[in-house]
Short mmCIF file of C-alpha atoms in Angstrom, two decimals:
data_model
loop_
_atom_site.label_atom_id
_atom_site.label_comp_id
_atom_site.label_asym_id
_atom_site.label_seq_id
_atom_site.Cartn_x
_atom_site.Cartn_y
_atom_site.Cartn_z
CA MET A 1 -19.47 -39.07 77.08
CA PRO A 2 -21.02 -42.28 75.46
CA GLY A 3 -23.70 -43.54 77.24
CA SER A 4 -22.71 -47.41 77.52
CA ASN A 5 -19.17 -49.13 77.14
CA SER A 6 -20.25 -50.19 73.52
CA ASP A 7 -20.67 -46.53 72.79
CA LEU A 8 -17.34 -46.08 74.10
CA SER A 9 -15.83 -48.73 71.95
CA ASP A 10 -17.69 -47.66 68.49
CA THR A 11 -16.26 -44.02 69.40
CA ILE A 12 -12.50 -45.00 70.11
CA HIS A 13 -12.67 -46.61 66.62
CA LEU A 14 -14.50 -43.89 64.89
CA SER A 15 -11.82 -41.09 64.53
CA HIS A 16 -14.28 -38.61 63.35
CA ALA A 17 -16.49 -39.63 66.46
CA TRP A 18 -13.85 -39.46 68.76
CA GLU A 19 -12.74 -35.92 67.90
CA SER A 20 -15.92 -34.68 68.02
CA LEU A 21 -16.02 -36.35 71.94
CA PHE A 22 -12.66 -35.46 72.17
CA GLY A 23 -13.37 -31.75 71.55
CA GLN A 24 -16.38 -31.67 73.59
CA CYS A 25 -14.89 -32.94 76.56
CA PHE A 26 -11.65 -30.29 76.14
CA ARG A 27 -13.96 -27.36 75.97
CA GLU A 28 -16.12 -28.22 78.74
CA ASN A 29 -13.05 -29.04 80.97
CA ARG A 30 -13.91 -32.96 81.19
CA ILE A 31 -10.76 -34.64 79.59
CA ALA A 32 -10.29 -36.08 83.10
CA ASP A 33 -13.54 -37.86 82.73
CA LEU A 34 -12.64 -38.77 79.38
CA LYS A 35 -9.32 -40.46 80.87
CA SER A 36 -11.31 -42.26 83.44
CA SER A 37 -13.74 -43.86 81.01
CA LEU A 38 -10.61 -45.06 78.68
CA LEU A 39 -8.90 -46.91 81.96
CA LYS A 40 -11.03 -49.92 81.30
CA TRP A 41 -10.34 -49.82 77.61
CA LEU A 42 -6.41 -49.62 77.89
CA HIS A 43 -6.20 -53.46 76.63
CA ASP A 44 -7.04 -52.06 73.11
CA PRO A 45 -4.10 -50.40 71.32
CA VAL A 46 -6.20 -48.02 69.61
CA ALA A 47 -7.72 -47.04 73.22
CA ARG A 48 -4.08 -46.25 74.46
CA VAL A 49 -3.84 -44.05 71.19
CA ARG A 50 -6.72 -41.75 72.94
CA TYR A 51 -5.48 -41.99 76.47
CA ALA A 52 -2.27 -40.64 75.39
CA ARG A 53 -4.08 -37.80 73.09
CA CYS A 54 -5.99 -36.68 76.53
CA LEU A 55 -2.67 -36.69 78.45
CA HIS A 56 -1.37 -34.45 75.48
CA SER A 57 -3.85 -31.88 75.83
CA GLU A 58 -2.93 -31.41 79.45
CA ASN A 59 0.99 -31.22 78.67
CA ALA A 60 1.94 -34.20 80.62
CA PRO A 61 5.38 -34.92 80.27
CA ILE A 62 6.46 -36.37 77.04
CA GLN A 63 7.64 -39.59 78.63
CA ASP A 64 4.26 -40.15 80.47
CA ILE A 65 2.57 -39.87 76.95
CA GLU A 66 4.86 -41.96 75.35
CA HIS A 67 4.19 -44.72 77.31
CA TYR A 68 0.89 -45.33 76.05
CA LEU A 69 2.52 -45.57 72.27
CA GLN A 70 4.74 -48.29 72.34
CA ASP A 71 2.26 -50.74 70.28
CA ASN A 72 3.59 -51.67 66.84
CA THR A 73 0.13 -50.32 65.12
CA PRO A 74 0.11 -47.46 62.41
CA LEU A 75 -1.69 -44.86 64.66
CA SER A 76 0.19 -45.61 67.94
CA GLN A 77 3.49 -45.03 65.78
CA ALA A 78 2.24 -41.86 63.77
CA TYR A 79 0.53 -40.44 67.24
CA LEU A 80 4.07 -40.79 69.10
CA LEU A 81 6.31 -38.86 65.61
CA PHE A 82 3.71 -36.28 65.50
CA ILE A 83 3.93 -35.75 69.35
CA ARG A 84 7.60 -35.76 68.86
CA SER A 85 7.33 -33.01 65.99
CA LYS A 86 7.72 -30.10 68.00
CA SER A 87 11.29 -31.24 69.24
CA THR A 88 14.12 -28.86 68.45
CA ASN A 89 16.80 -31.44 67.88
CA PHE A 90 17.90 -31.37 64.53
CA GLN A 91 19.55 -35.01 64.22
CA HIS A 92 15.99 -36.22 65.11
CA HIS A 93 14.15 -34.59 61.99
CA ARG A 94 17.15 -35.22 59.81
CA ARG A 95 16.39 -39.38 61.17
CA ILE A 96 12.63 -39.02 60.14
CA VAL A 97 13.30 -37.70 56.77
CA GLU A 98 16.27 -40.38 55.98
CA ASP A 99 13.64 -43.02 57.42
CA PHE A 100 10.40 -42.07 55.47
CA VAL A 101 11.10 -39.95 52.83
CA GLY A 102 14.52 -40.60 51.74
CA SER A 103 16.61 -38.27 49.50
CA PRO A 104 15.72 -36.94 46.48
CA SER A 105 17.77 -39.58 44.38
CA ALA A 106 16.50 -42.45 46.67
CA PRO A 107 13.02 -41.09 47.46
CA ILE A 108 10.81 -43.41 49.75
CA ARG A 109 7.03 -43.64 50.32
CA PRO A 110 6.34 -42.79 54.32
CA HIS A 111 2.93 -44.93 54.11
CA SER A 112 5.06 -47.79 53.23
CA VAL A 113 7.01 -47.49 56.11
CA LEU A 114 4.31 -47.39 58.40
CA PHE A 115 1.76 -49.50 56.68
CA GLN A 116 1.86 -53.15 55.77
CA SER A 117 -1.33 -52.80 53.33
CA PRO A 118 -3.52 -50.05 52.19
CA ALA A 119 -5.18 -47.68 54.50
CA ALA A 120 -8.76 -49.21 54.86
CA THR A 121 -10.05 -47.84 58.51
CA SER A 122 -10.61 -44.30 59.56
CA THR A 123 -8.28 -44.56 61.91
CA ASP A 124 -5.55 -46.00 59.32
CA ILE A 125 -6.34 -42.49 57.62
CA GLU A 126 -6.18 -40.63 61.21
CA ALA A 127 -2.69 -42.76 61.11
CA CYS A 128 -1.49 -41.39 57.76
CA MET A 129 -2.66 -37.55 58.60
CA TYR A 130 -0.45 -37.77 61.88
CA LEU A 131 2.44 -39.21 59.76
CA TYR A 132 2.57 -36.64 56.62
CA TYR A 133 2.00 -33.83 59.51
CA SER A 134 5.32 -35.50 61.01
CA VAL A 135 7.27 -35.77 58.12
CA GLY A 136 6.77 -32.25 56.72
CA ILE A 137 7.52 -30.65 59.88
CA SER A 138 10.87 -32.83 59.67
CA LEU A 139 11.18 -31.60 56.27
CA LEU A 140 11.16 -27.73 56.97
CA PHE A 141 13.76 -28.33 59.47
CA VAL A 142 15.97 -29.67 57.11
CA ASN A 143 15.89 -27.26 54.72
CA ARG A 144 13.21 -29.29 51.84
CA VAL A 145 10.80 -26.54 52.48
CA THR A 146 8.62 -27.52 49.46
CA GLU A 147 8.34 -31.55 49.93
CA GLY A 148 7.50 -30.04 53.41
CA ARG A 149 4.55 -28.00 52.34
CA SER A 150 3.41 -30.75 50.39
CA TYR A 151 2.96 -33.24 53.28
CA LEU A 152 1.58 -30.76 55.55
CA GLN A 153 -1.09 -30.25 52.88
CA GLN A 154 -1.76 -33.90 52.59
CA ALA A 155 -2.13 -33.66 56.29
CA GLN A 156 -4.39 -30.72 56.12
CA ASP A 157 -6.55 -32.66 53.72
CA LEU A 158 -7.19 -35.80 55.38
CA ALA A 159 -7.94 -33.79 58.88
CA GLU A 160 -10.87 -32.11 56.97
CA VAL A 161 -12.33 -35.74 55.75
CA LEU A 162 -12.21 -37.16 59.50
CA GLY A 163 -13.43 -33.71 60.91
CA MET A 164 -10.37 -32.87 62.56
CA THR A 165 -10.73 -29.63 62.81
CA MET A 166 -7.16 -28.81 65.34
CA THR A 167 -4.83 -30.78 63.31
CA SER A 168 -6.35 -29.23 60.16
CA LEU A 169 -5.87 -25.76 61.32
CA ILE A 170 -2.19 -26.65 62.64
CA SER A 171 -1.45 -27.93 59.60
CA GLU A 172 -2.37 -24.97 57.67
CA LEU A 173 -0.72 -22.62 60.30
CA ASN A 174 2.36 -24.65 59.21
CA VAL A 175 2.21 -24.42 55.63
CA GLY A 176 1.89 -20.64 56.19
CA LEU A 177 5.14 -21.23 58.35
CA SER A 178 6.53 -22.66 55.07
CA ARG A 179 5.77 -19.55 53.16
CA PHE A 180 7.50 -17.47 55.74
CA ILE A 181 10.57 -19.99 55.54
CA GLU A 182 10.75 -19.11 51.51
CA GLY A 183 10.20 -15.67 52.16
CA ASP A 184 6.62 -15.38 50.68
CA TYR A 185 4.89 -13.48 53.35
CA LEU A 186 2.11 -12.75 51.41
CA ASN A 187 0.77 -16.15 51.05
CA ALA A 188 1.83 -16.70 54.76
CA LEU A 189 -0.25 -13.93 55.80
CA GLU A 190 -3.53 -15.88 53.80
CA SER A 191 -2.72 -18.80 56.00
CA SER A 192 -2.68 -17.16 59.19
CA THR A 193 -5.44 -15.14 58.17
CA ARG A 194 -7.43 -18.62 57.39
CA VAL A 195 -6.32 -20.04 60.92
CA VAL A 196 -8.22 -17.01 62.83
CA LYS A 197 -11.17 -17.23 61.13
CA GLY A 198 -11.01 -21.19 61.91
CA ILE A 199 -10.29 -20.57 65.24
CA GLU A 200 -13.11 -17.92 65.93
CA LYS A 201 -15.62 -19.93 63.84
CA PHE A 202 -14.97 -23.62 64.96
CA LYS A 203 -14.00 -22.27 68.80
CA VAL A 204 -10.55 -24.17 68.24
CA ASP A 205 -9.88 -23.40 72.49
CA SER A 206 -6.01 -25.72 72.20
CA ILE A 207 -4.57 -23.32 69.46
CA ASN A 208 -3.53 -20.13 71.03
CA LEU A 209 -5.44 -17.17 69.03
CA GLU A 210 -3.93 -14.73 70.80
CA LYS A 211 -0.34 -15.15 69.01
CA VAL A 212 -1.61 -16.23 65.49
CA LYS A 213 -3.28 -12.57 65.30
CA ALA A 214 0.00 -11.25 66.75
CA HIS A 215 1.76 -13.13 63.66
CA GLU A 216 -1.13 -12.08 61.22
CA VAL A 217 -0.63 -8.23 62.63
CA TRP A 218 3.35 -8.58 61.71
CA LEU A 219 2.66 -10.46 59.00
CA ALA A 220 0.12 -7.57 57.23
CA TYR A 221 2.56 -4.87 58.31
CA ILE A 222 5.44 -6.46 56.67
CA THR A 223 3.84 -7.37 53.64
CA GLY A 224 2.64 -3.44 53.41
CA SER A 225 -1.19 -4.95 53.82
CA LYS A 226 -4.00 -2.55 55.47
CA PHE A 227 -2.82 -3.78 58.45
CA GLU A 228 -5.15 -1.58 60.41
CA ALA A 229 -7.68 -3.74 59.41
CA TYR A 230 -6.25 -6.51 61.01
CA ALA A 231 -5.54 -4.87 64.27
CA ASN A 232 -8.67 -3.48 64.41
CA ASP A 233 -10.21 -7.29 64.04
CA ILE A 234 -8.41 -8.20 67.27
CA ALA A 235 -11.11 -7.37 69.92
CA ASP A 236 -8.98 -7.34 73.01
CA LEU A 237 -6.14 -5.57 71.37
CA SER A 238 -3.34 -6.74 73.28
CA SER A 239 -1.67 -8.29 70.67
CA TRP A 240 -1.96 -5.20 68.12
CA GLY A 241 -0.91 -3.20 70.93
CA MET A 242 2.58 -5.35 71.56
CA PHE A 243 2.93 -5.02 67.97
CA LYS A 244 2.97 -1.06 68.00
CA GLN A 245 5.24 -1.54 70.64
CA LEU A 246 7.74 -3.17 68.49
CA LEU A 247 7.00 -0.49 66.04
CA ASN A 248 8.17 1.87 68.57
CA ALA A 249 10.80 -0.13 70.30
CA PHE A 250 13.65 1.58 71.88
CA TYR A 251 11.99 4.99 72.52
CA ASP A 252 8.84 5.69 74.86
CA GLN A 253 9.14 4.20 78.35
CA ASP A 254 5.35 3.54 78.85
CA ILE A 255 5.47 0.19 78.54
CA LYS A 256 3.25 -1.83 81.44
CA VAL A 257 4.26 -4.87 82.48
CA PRO A 258 2.92 -8.08 84.63
CA ASN A 259 4.77 -8.64 87.87
CA GLU A 260 6.72 -11.45 86.65
CA VAL A 261 7.83 -13.31 83.79
CA ASP A 262 5.61 -15.96 83.21
CA PRO A 263 6.27 -18.75 79.95
CA PHE A 264 3.23 -17.31 78.14
CA PRO A 265 5.09 -16.15 75.05
CA LEU A 266 3.25 -12.81 74.42
CA THR A 267 3.96 -11.83 78.06
CA GLN A 268 7.79 -12.78 77.53
CA LEU A 269 7.39 -10.61 74.48
CA LEU A 270 6.11 -7.49 76.50
CA TYR A 271 8.88 -7.90 78.58
CA TYR A 272 11.33 -7.74 75.63
CA LEU A 273 10.00 -4.69 74.44
CA LYS A 274 9.91 -2.83 77.82
CA ARG A 275 13.50 -3.68 78.36
CA ALA A 276 14.38 -2.78 74.86
CA ARG A 277 12.70 0.70 74.95
CA ASP A 278 14.58 0.86 78.57
CA LEU A 279 17.83 0.18 76.51
CA GLY A 280 17.34 2.66 73.57
CA TYR A 281 16.26 5.64 75.61
CA ALA A 282 19.48 5.12 77.48
CA LEU A 283 21.54 4.72 74.39
CA ARG A 284 20.15 8.26 72.82
CA LEU A 285 21.05 9.86 76.11
CA LEU A 286 24.24 8.27 76.21
CA ASP A 287 23.76 7.52 80.06
CA LYS A 288 26.22 4.73 80.56
CA ALA A 289 24.83 3.85 84.40
CA MET A 290 21.55 3.72 82.51
CA ILE A 291 22.77 1.67 79.58
CA GLU A 292 24.63 -0.98 81.85
CA GLU A 293 21.54 -1.48 83.53
CA ALA A 294 19.46 -1.86 80.84
CA CYS A 295 21.46 -4.28 79.14
CA GLN A 296 21.66 -6.45 82.18
CA LEU A 297 18.16 -6.62 82.72
CA ILE A 298 17.60 -8.13 79.25
CA LEU A 299 20.35 -10.48 79.54
CA ASP A 300 18.30 -11.35 82.58
CA LEU A 301 15.25 -12.49 80.70
CA PRO A 302 14.16 -15.98 79.99
CA PRO A 303 15.58 -17.65 76.44
CA PRO A 304 13.25 -16.75 74.06
CA THR A 305 10.61 -19.25 72.91
CA THR A 306 11.12 -21.16 70.10
CA ASP A 307 7.57 -22.06 68.71
CA ASP A 308 6.48 -18.75 67.43
CA ASP A 309 8.86 -17.03 64.71
CA PHE A 310 7.88 -13.76 65.35
CA ILE A 311 8.01 -13.49 69.10
CA PHE A 312 11.20 -15.24 68.70
CA LEU A 313 13.06 -13.60 66.10
CA THR A 314 11.81 -10.16 67.89
CA ALA A 315 13.53 -11.60 71.17
CA LEU A 316 16.63 -12.57 69.70
CA TRP A 317 16.95 -9.35 68.14
CA ILE A 318 16.71 -7.56 71.25
CA LYS A 319 19.13 -10.16 73.03
CA ALA A 320 21.76 -9.52 70.86
CA TYR A 321 21.19 -5.42 70.98
CA ALA A 322 22.03 -5.73 74.76
CA PHE A 323 24.90 -8.34 74.20
CA SER A 324 26.80 -5.69 71.70
CA HIS A 325 25.79 -2.42 73.75
CA CYS A 326 27.99 -4.69 76.69
CA GLY A 327 31.15 -4.75 75.69
CA MET A 328 29.73 -8.43 74.15
CA PRO A 329 29.65 -8.43 70.34
CA GLU A 330 31.07 -11.48 69.49
CA GLU A 331 28.70 -13.25 72.16
CA ALA A 332 25.86 -11.50 70.29
CA ILE A 333 26.57 -13.62 67.36
CA ALA A 334 27.08 -16.75 69.15
CA TYR A 335 23.68 -16.75 71.29
CA VAL A 336 21.51 -15.40 67.91
CA GLU A 337 23.19 -18.64 66.18
CA GLY A 338 22.91 -20.77 68.60
CA HIS A 339 19.40 -20.28 69.20
CA LEU A 340 18.33 -20.34 65.37
CA ASN A 341 20.02 -23.66 64.81
CA LEU A 342 17.29 -25.18 67.54
CA SER A 343 14.62 -23.18 65.14
CA ILE A 344 12.21 -24.65 62.45
CA ILE A 345 13.32 -21.43 60.51
CA ASN A 346 16.64 -21.59 60.83
CA HIS A 347 17.04 -21.63 56.74
CA SER A 348 14.48 -19.03 56.85
CA GLU A 349 14.85 -15.80 54.78
CA ALA A 350 14.24 -13.71 57.72
CA ALA A 351 16.44 -15.54 60.01
CA ARG A 352 19.45 -14.64 57.46
CA ILE A 353 18.56 -10.99 57.39
CA LEU A 354 18.36 -11.73 61.43
CA ARG A 355 21.81 -12.77 61.22
CA GLY A 356 23.15 -10.08 59.11
CA ILE A 357 21.74 -7.05 61.00
CA VAL A 358 23.40 -8.61 63.94
CA LEU A 359 26.49 -9.40 62.57
CA LEU A 360 26.94 -5.77 60.80
CA GLN A 361 25.82 -4.23 64.30
CA SER A 362 28.83 -6.46 65.97
CA GLN A 363 31.31 -5.48 63.82
CA LEU A 364 30.55 -1.63 64.22
CA MET A 365 31.12 -2.32 67.99
CA LEU A 366 33.98 -4.21 67.26
CA GLY A 367 35.28 -1.02 65.12
CA ASP A 368 39.07 -0.96 63.94
CA GLN A 369 39.67 -4.34 66.47
CA GLN A 370 38.88 -7.21 63.85
CA VAL A 371 37.00 -8.01 61.33
CA LEU A 372 34.31 -10.26 61.78
CA PRO A 373 34.14 -13.50 59.16
CA GLY A 374 30.96 -13.04 56.84
CA VAL A 375 30.34 -9.39 57.03
CA LYS A 376 30.55 -8.86 53.28
CA THR A 377 27.97 -11.61 53.05
CA ALA A 378 25.95 -9.82 55.81
CA ILE A 379 26.32 -6.37 53.58
CA HIS A 380 24.81 -8.43 50.39
CA THR A 381 22.25 -10.28 52.40
CA VAL A 382 20.24 -7.39 53.84
CA THR A 383 21.14 -4.83 50.94
CA SER A 384 19.78 -7.28 48.18
CA TYR A 385 16.83 -8.40 50.14
CA LEU A 386 15.98 -4.62 50.75
CA GLU A 387 16.71 -3.99 47.38
CA LYS A 388 14.05 -6.15 45.81
CA GLN A 389 11.11 -5.14 48.25
CA PRO A 390 8.23 -2.66 46.81
CA LYS A 391 8.43 0.67 48.15
CA LEU A 392 6.07 0.36 51.16
CA ILE A 393 7.79 -2.88 52.53
CA ARG A 394 10.97 -1.37 52.31
CA GLU A 395 10.45 1.82 54.29
CA ARG A 396 8.83 -0.28 57.05
CA VAL A 397 12.07 -2.69 57.28
CA ILE A 398 14.51 0.12 57.29
CA THR A 399 12.68 1.89 59.78
CA LEU A 400 12.76 -1.53 62.30
CA ILE A 401 16.42 -1.69 61.33
CA ALA A 402 17.15 2.38 61.58
CA ARG A 403 15.62 2.61 65.16
CA GLY A 404 17.14 -0.30 66.83
CA MET A 405 20.44 -0.20 65.13
CA PRO A 406 20.97 3.04 63.59
CA ASN A 407 24.58 2.61 62.85
CA VAL A 408 23.70 -0.17 60.74
CA HIS A 409 21.31 1.75 58.72
CA TYR A 410 24.08 4.31 58.10
CA LEU A 411 26.79 1.43 57.24
CA LEU A 412 24.22 0.11 54.48
CA LEU A 413 23.48 3.82 53.33
CA ARG A 414 27.56 3.93 53.28
CA THR A 415 28.23 0.87 51.47
CA GLY A 416 26.29 1.53 48.72
CA ALA A 417 22.87 0.58 48.95
CA ASN A 418 20.57 1.99 46.34
CA LEU A 419 17.86 2.63 48.60
CA PRO A 420 16.60 6.19 48.68
CA GLU A 421 14.66 5.58 51.66
CA LEU A 422 17.55 5.02 53.77
CA GLU A 423 18.80 8.75 53.00
CA GLU A 424 15.21 9.47 53.94
CA TYR A 425 14.81 8.29 56.78
CA LEU A 426 18.25 9.37 58.03
CA HIS A 427 17.32 13.22 57.59
CA ARG A 428 13.94 12.45 59.04
CA GLU A 429 14.68 10.80 62.12
CA CYS A 430 18.45 10.84 62.76
CA LEU A 431 20.82 12.63 64.86
CA LEU A 432 23.91 12.56 62.28
CA VAL A 433 27.33 13.37 64.81
CA GLN A 434 30.35 13.92 62.57
CA SER A 435 33.88 14.80 63.54
CA THR A 436 33.20 18.95 63.48
CA GLN A 437 29.23 18.76 63.67
CA ALA A 438 26.14 17.50 64.24
CA THR A 439 23.23 17.42 62.29
CA PHE A 440 19.54 16.81 62.39
CA ARG A 441 16.89 17.14 59.59
CA GLY A 442 19.29 19.28 57.61
CA GLU A 443 20.62 21.83 59.91
CA VAL A 444 23.57 22.09 62.06
CA VAL A 445 22.52 21.31 65.87
CA SER A 446 23.95 24.51 67.85
CA GLY A 447 25.81 24.11 70.92
CA TYR A 448 26.52 19.96 70.27
CA PRO A 449 29.80 19.10 71.81
CA LEU A 450 32.49 17.36 69.71
CA MET A 451 32.42 13.70 70.08
CA LEU A 452 35.02 11.38 68.62
CA GLY A 453 35.79 7.67 68.83
CA SER A 454 36.74 4.95 66.85
CA THR A 455 34.32 2.23 68.45
CA TYR A 456 31.14 3.30 70.46
CA THR A 457 32.74 2.69 73.86
CA ASP A 458 35.19 5.13 73.08
CA LEU A 459 32.57 7.50 73.96
CA PHE A 460 33.01 6.38 77.59
CA VAL A 461 36.83 6.41 77.91
CA ASP A 462 37.37 7.32 81.39
CA ASP A 463 41.41 6.27 82.10
CA SER A 464 41.69 9.53 84.33
CA ALA A 465 40.29 11.67 85.99
CA HIS A 466 40.35 14.69 83.88
CA ASN A 467 39.03 12.08 80.98
CA ARG A 468 36.34 11.15 83.37
CA GLU A 469 35.21 14.71 83.86
CA VAL A 470 35.82 15.71 79.60
CA VAL A 471 33.54 12.56 79.16
CA HIS A 472 30.76 13.75 82.08
CA SER A 473 30.80 17.49 80.38
CA ARG A 474 30.44 16.24 76.86
CA LEU A 475 27.50 13.36 77.71
CA SER A 476 25.71 16.21 79.79
CA ARG A 477 26.01 18.61 76.81
CA HIS A 478 24.85 15.91 74.41
CA GLN A 479 21.63 15.42 77.21
CA GLU A 480 20.30 18.66 77.34
CA VAL A 481 21.08 19.43 73.58
CA VAL A 482 18.98 16.40 72.11
CA LYS A 483 16.07 17.04 74.76
CA GLN A 484 15.79 20.40 72.92
CA LEU A 485 15.42 19.51 69.55
CA GLY A 486 11.56 20.23 69.76
CA VAL A 487 10.56 16.52 68.74
CA ASN A 488 8.29 13.97 70.06
CA ARG A 489 10.79 11.30 70.69
CA LEU A 490 14.67 11.63 70.93
CA PRO A 491 16.23 11.02 67.63
CA GLY A 492 18.47 7.86 66.71
CA LEU A 493 22.14 8.73 66.79
CA ILE A 494 24.51 7.68 64.29
CA PHE A 495 28.29 8.61 65.06
CA GLU A 496 30.21 8.58 61.48
CA PRO A 497 33.53 8.81 62.89
CA ALA A 498 32.98 5.22 64.23
CA VAL A 499 31.21 3.98 61.47
CA ASN A 500 34.00 5.36 58.98
CA ALA A 501 36.65 3.42 61.32
CA THR A 502 34.68 0.31 60.75
CA MET A 503 34.69 1.03 57.06
CA VAL A 504 38.27 1.61 57.13
CA VAL A 505 39.18 -1.79 58.33
CA LEU A 506 36.66 -3.27 56.27
CA ARG A 507 38.08 -1.64 53.19
CA ASP A 508 42.22 -2.44 54.12
CA ALA A 509 40.61 -6.25 54.59
CA GLY A 510 39.15 -6.18 51.03
CA VAL A 511 35.56 -6.36 52.35
CA LEU A 512 34.76 -3.17 50.98
CA ASP A 513 36.43 -1.59 47.80
CA SER A 514 37.80 2.07 48.06
CA SER A 515 35.01 3.74 46.56
CA CYS A 516 32.79 3.11 49.42
CA VAL A 517 35.28 4.81 52.32
#
């Protein structure tokens, strides 16, 4: 802490000096002492911003923080925009863009709205930094991604000038997010890697290193990079362990989770993956009671956090997976859509792919009951995305789809996708249940029971005592056979009659042409 009142006054008004002091107090857990020292200076608008920064670092209620940001000064207004930039309210972000950026045909310079004269002091430059960051985030929300990235890069440049490492790193993180939204995963990976190195180098405790590393490993995997090297850099291995669990999701039963779900995003993800594995195992055994219990446990989990795209998309996928398998396929679509609409990645390529996969899964669960709007677009979106990827990336994404939703995988194969990897995965990993036989790895499975059904849920028909006995016998035999296949994990189940029924109704509705069926 500065040695005199005049020292503190000087520090408050010099952005780089303030950042140094604040960082030291944060690392030493002395923010309360810093707040106490600021109390006598709260007549000063700059000091009030500094006090708000301390409250912000303590995760104080936003209304308490905003109380100290009511001054009509550039720094106060800019920091207010900065703390509100985490809002998921689309209307808020649209207003920010309208007020500070305007439209492409009638642009506004954000600086001209906030300043009456050119920026002259370090606190003016700091205000510009917060302003550009906030405007950049709002532009991402309204899908003006290239412009948003430009402002975030300007914020990062100013933060580096001022020695504000944390703001520089979170700006870099969101530059990477803009690349992710555009589907430029290699450059998004480079941003994540730079942020990880920056956090470790400068010991920035206010950014969750483990979460950024988990995201880095995810991007390394999806880009076909040497992701083992990234994983080996993670000292505690927890995010790498979780990522391996995602790659093996819907199979094993050995995930260990804490006793209670806490708000920490990676812990939430761990619970989601555990429940997804339980459901996947139950589905491969076709154990109705286990399926219903696993679905309910997933639906009881708290909503996914929206502040991390990797965790958010994974959790949405698993929630939709549960909705679709407990008789609510349309609710699966509504759930995903409702949450994506609150997310900064709503317009991203990844969000479009998730929407497409969930819609196709829901259509398969409905079978020939109805045709959902947008199915044709969903098939085209997912197929065209896969077709444009290099082979290694395509294989990895197909693996993620097929492990969780094997019938979606088969539908894509049957609807004419020019993807040999779909066929390769089918022969290697899936049990194909046809109307007269079942095959696994190119060979007929002896003793497999005849399993018919126009929809997946028809497999569990129990309208009469006779049907219940037949169904029980058929499913028991299925469980015996799949356990005797001699493989380490149960294969994904593809029910050709159900897929065929869906394809017929899609053909009749004009979604597919006759050559596909």
